[in-house]
CSV table of C-alpha atoms in Angstrom, one decimal:
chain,number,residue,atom,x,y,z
A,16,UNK,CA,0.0,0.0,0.0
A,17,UNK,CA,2.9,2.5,0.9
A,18,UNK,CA,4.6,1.6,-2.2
A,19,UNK,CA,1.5,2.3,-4.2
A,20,UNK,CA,0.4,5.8,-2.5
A,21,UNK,CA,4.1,7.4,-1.7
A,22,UNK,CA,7.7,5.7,-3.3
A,23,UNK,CA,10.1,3.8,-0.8
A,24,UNK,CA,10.8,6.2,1.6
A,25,UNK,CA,7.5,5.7,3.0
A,26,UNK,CA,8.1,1.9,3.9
A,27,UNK,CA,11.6,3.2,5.6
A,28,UNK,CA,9.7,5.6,7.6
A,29,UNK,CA,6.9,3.3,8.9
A,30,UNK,CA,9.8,0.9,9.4
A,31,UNK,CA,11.6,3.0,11.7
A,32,UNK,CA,8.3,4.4,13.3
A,33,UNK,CA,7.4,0.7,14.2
A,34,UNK,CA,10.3,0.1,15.9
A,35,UNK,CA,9.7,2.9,17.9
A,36,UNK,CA,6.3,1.5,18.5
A,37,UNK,CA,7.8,-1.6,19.6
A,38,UNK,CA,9.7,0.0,22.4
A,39,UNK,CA,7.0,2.1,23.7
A,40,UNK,CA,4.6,-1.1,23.7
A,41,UNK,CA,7.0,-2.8,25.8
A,42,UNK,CA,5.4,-1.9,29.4
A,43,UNK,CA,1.4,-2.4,27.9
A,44,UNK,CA,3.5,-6.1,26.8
A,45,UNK,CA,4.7,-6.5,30.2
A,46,UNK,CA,1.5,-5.5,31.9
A,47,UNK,CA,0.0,-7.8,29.1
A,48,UNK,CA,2.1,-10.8,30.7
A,49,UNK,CA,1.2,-10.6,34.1
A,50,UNK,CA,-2.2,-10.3,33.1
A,51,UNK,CA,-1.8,-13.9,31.6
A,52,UNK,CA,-0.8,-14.8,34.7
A,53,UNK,CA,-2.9,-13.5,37.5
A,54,UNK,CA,-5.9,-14.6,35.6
A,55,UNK,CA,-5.2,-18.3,34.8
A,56,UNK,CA,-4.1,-18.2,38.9
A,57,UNK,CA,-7.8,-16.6,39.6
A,58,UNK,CA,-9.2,-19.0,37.1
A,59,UNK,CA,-8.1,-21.9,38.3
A,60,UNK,CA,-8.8,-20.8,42.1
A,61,UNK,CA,-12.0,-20.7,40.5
A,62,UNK,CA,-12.0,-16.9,42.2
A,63,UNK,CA,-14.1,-15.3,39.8
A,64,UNK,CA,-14.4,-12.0,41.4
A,65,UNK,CA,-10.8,-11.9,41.3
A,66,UNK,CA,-10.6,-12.8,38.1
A,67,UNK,CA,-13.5,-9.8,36.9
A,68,UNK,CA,-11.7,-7.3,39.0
A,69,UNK,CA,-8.3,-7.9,37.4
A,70,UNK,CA,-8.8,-7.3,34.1
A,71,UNK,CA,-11.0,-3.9,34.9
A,72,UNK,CA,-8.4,-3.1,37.2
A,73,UNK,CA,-5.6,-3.8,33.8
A,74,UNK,CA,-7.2,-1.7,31.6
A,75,UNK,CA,-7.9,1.4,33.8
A,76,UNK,CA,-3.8,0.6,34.4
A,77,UNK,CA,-3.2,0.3,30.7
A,78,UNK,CA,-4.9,3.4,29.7
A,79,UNK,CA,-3.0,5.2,31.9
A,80,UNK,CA,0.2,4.0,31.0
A,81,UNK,CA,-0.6,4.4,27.8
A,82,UNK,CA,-1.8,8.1,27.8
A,83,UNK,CA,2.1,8.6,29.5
A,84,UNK,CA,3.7,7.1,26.9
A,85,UNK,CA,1.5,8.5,23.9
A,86,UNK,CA,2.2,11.7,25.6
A,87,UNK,CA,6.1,10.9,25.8
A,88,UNK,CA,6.0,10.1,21.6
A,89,UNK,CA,4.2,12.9,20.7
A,90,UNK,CA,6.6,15.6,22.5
A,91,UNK,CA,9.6,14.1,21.6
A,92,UNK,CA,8.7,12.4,18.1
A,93,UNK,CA,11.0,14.8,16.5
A,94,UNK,CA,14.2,13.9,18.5
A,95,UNK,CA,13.4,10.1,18.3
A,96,UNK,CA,13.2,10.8,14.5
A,97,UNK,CA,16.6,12.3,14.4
A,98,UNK,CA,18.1,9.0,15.5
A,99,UNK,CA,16.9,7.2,12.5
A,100,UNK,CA,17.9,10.4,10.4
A,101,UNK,CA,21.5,11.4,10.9
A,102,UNK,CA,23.3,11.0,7.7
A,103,UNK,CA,23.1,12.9,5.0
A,104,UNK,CA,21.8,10.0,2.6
A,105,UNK,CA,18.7,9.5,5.4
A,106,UNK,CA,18.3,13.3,6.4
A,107,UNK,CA,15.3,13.6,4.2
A,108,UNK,CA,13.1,10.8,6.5
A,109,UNK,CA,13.1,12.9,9.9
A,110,UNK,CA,10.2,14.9,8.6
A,111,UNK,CA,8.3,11.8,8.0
A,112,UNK,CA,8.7,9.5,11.0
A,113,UNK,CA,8.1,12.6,13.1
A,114,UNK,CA,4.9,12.9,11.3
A,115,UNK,CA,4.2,9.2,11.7
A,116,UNK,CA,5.3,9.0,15.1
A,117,UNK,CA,2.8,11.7,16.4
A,118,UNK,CA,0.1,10.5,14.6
A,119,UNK,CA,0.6,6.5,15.5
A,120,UNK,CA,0.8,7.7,19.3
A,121,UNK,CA,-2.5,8.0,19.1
A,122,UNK,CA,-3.1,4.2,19.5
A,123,UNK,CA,-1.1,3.9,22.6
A,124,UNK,CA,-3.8,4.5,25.1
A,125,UNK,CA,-5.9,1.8,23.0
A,126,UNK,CA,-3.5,-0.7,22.6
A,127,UNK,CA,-3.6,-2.1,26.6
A,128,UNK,CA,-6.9,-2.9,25.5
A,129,UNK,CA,-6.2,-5.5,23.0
A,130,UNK,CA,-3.3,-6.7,24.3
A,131,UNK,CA,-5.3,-7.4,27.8
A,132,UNK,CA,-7.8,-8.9,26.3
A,133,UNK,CA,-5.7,-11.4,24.1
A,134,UNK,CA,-3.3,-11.4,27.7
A,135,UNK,CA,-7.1,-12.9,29.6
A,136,UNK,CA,-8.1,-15.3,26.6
A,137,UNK,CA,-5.1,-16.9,27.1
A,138,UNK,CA,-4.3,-17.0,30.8
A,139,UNK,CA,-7.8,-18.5,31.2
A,140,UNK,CA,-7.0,-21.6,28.4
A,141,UNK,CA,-8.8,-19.9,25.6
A,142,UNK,CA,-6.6,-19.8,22.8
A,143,UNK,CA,-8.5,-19.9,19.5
A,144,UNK,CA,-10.4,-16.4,21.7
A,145,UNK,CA,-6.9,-14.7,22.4
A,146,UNK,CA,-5.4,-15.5,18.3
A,147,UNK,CA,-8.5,-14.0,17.3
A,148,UNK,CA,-8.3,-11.1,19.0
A,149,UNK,CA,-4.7,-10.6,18.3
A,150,UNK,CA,-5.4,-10.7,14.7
A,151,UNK,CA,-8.1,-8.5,14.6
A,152,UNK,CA,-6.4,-5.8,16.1
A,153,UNK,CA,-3.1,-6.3,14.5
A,154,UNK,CA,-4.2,-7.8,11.1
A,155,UNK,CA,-7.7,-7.5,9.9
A,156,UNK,CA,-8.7,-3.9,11.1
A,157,UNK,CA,-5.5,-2.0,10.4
A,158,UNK,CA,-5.3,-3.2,6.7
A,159,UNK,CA,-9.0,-2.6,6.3
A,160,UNK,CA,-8.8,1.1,7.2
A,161,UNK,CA,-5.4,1.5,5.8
A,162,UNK,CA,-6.7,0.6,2.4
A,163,UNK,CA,-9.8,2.7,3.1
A,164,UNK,CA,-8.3,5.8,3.7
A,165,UNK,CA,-4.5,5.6,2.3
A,166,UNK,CA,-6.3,4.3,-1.2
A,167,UNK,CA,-10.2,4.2,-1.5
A,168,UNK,CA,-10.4,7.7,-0.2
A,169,UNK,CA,-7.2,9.1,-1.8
A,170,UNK,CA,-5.4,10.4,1.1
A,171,UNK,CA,-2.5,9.1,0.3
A,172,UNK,CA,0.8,8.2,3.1
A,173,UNK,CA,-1.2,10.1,5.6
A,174,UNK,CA,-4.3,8.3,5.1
A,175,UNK,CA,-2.1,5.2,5.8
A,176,UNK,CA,-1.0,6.1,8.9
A,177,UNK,CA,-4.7,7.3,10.3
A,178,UNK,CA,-6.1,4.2,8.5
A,179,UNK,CA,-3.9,2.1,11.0
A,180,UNK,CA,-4.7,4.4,13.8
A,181,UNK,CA,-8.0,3.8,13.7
A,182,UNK,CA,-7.9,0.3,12.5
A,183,UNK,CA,-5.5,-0.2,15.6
A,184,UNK,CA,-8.4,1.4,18.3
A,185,UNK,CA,-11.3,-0.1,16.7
A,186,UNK,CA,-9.5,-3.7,16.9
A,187,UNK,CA,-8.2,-3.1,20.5
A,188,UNK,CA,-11.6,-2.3,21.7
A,189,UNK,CA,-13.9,-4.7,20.2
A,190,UNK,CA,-11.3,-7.2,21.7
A,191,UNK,CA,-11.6,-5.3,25.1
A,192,UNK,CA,-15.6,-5.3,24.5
A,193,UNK,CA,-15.5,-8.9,23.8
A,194,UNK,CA,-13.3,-9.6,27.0
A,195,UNK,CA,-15.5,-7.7,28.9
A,196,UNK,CA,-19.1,-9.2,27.7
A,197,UNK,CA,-17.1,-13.0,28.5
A,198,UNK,CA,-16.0,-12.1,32.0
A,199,UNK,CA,-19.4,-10.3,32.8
A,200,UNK,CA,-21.6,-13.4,31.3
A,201,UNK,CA,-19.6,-16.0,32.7
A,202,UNK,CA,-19.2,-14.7,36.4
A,203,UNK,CA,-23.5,-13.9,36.2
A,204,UNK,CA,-23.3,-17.8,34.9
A,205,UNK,CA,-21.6,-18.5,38.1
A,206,UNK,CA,-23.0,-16.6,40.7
A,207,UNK,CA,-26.3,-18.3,39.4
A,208,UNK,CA,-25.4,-21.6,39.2
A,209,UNK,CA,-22.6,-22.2,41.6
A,210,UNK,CA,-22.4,-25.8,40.5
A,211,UNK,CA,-21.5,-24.8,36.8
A,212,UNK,CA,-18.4,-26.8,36.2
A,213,UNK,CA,-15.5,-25.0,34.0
């Protein structure tokens, strides 16, 4: 798609601006883990209250975090940019990944979301739940609103990038919403049937 709406230099930017990413995703990853883990503990204590609590209590966490570090991209995207930028031959791409970097930080408050939610399916043995969830958010969403705006709607490297923006917070929240309707149902399952086996 970058190829097709800008020349190479886009793909170097979004390369660079990804790795970024990356590193700023790595506390939301971390959190991500732990959630894994406190929730298959909960789960298998059959502590259900626990286990409702927990996530509720991650994502309020996660959003947080992820408003810091958002914040954190956005100020400093241009200095960040300079590190991918400082030869002559590669001076030209700082005005880009700034660009790409502000707009992408967007998604960081969203992302705990997904990743939580993926983070719960998982810890609580439901795998097909947490890979379908992690491609929705990473795969399915980003691509369809990165073609809809970078190409259907003509906005070219810039539609791109918001395309992925909001293909990344539409995917992290229906996989929040979905981990949240789950965890709601199951523990009113519970509460009425205490006998319910799991």
């Amino acid at each position: 798609m970058l190829v097709i709406v800008a020349t190479a230099n886009a793909v170097a930017v979004y390369t660079a601006g990804f790795r970024v990413l990356f590193v700023a995703m790595s506390p939301l990853i971390g959190i991500g883990t732990a959630v894994m883990s406190i929730e298959g503990a909960a789960y298998g204590a059959r502590n259900f209250k626990k286990l409702r609590g927990n996530f509720l209590f991650s994502a309020r966490f996660g959003l947080l975090v992820g408003i810091c570090l958002g914040l954190l991209m956005y100020i400093f995207a241009p200095y960040i940019a300079m590190v991918f930028s400082y030869t002559e031959s590669s001076a030209d791409l700082a005005t880009g990944i700034s660009e790409f970097l502000k707009i992408i930080s967007i998604t960081l408050p969203f992302l705990g979301f997904g990743i939580f939610a993926a983070s719960f399916f998982q810890g609580i043995g439901k795998g097909i739940q947490s890979l379908c969830v992690t491609l929705f958010r990473s795969a399915i969403t980003t691509i369809l609103f990165a073609w809809f705006f970078g190409l259907y709607l003509d906005m070219g490297v810039t539609g791109v990038w918001y395309g992925i923006v909001v293909g990344e917070i539409a995917g992290n929240l229906i996989g929040f919403i979905w981990a949240y309707k789950w965890t709601h149902n199951f523990c009113k399952n519970i509460n009425a049937s205490p006998a319910v086996q799991i």
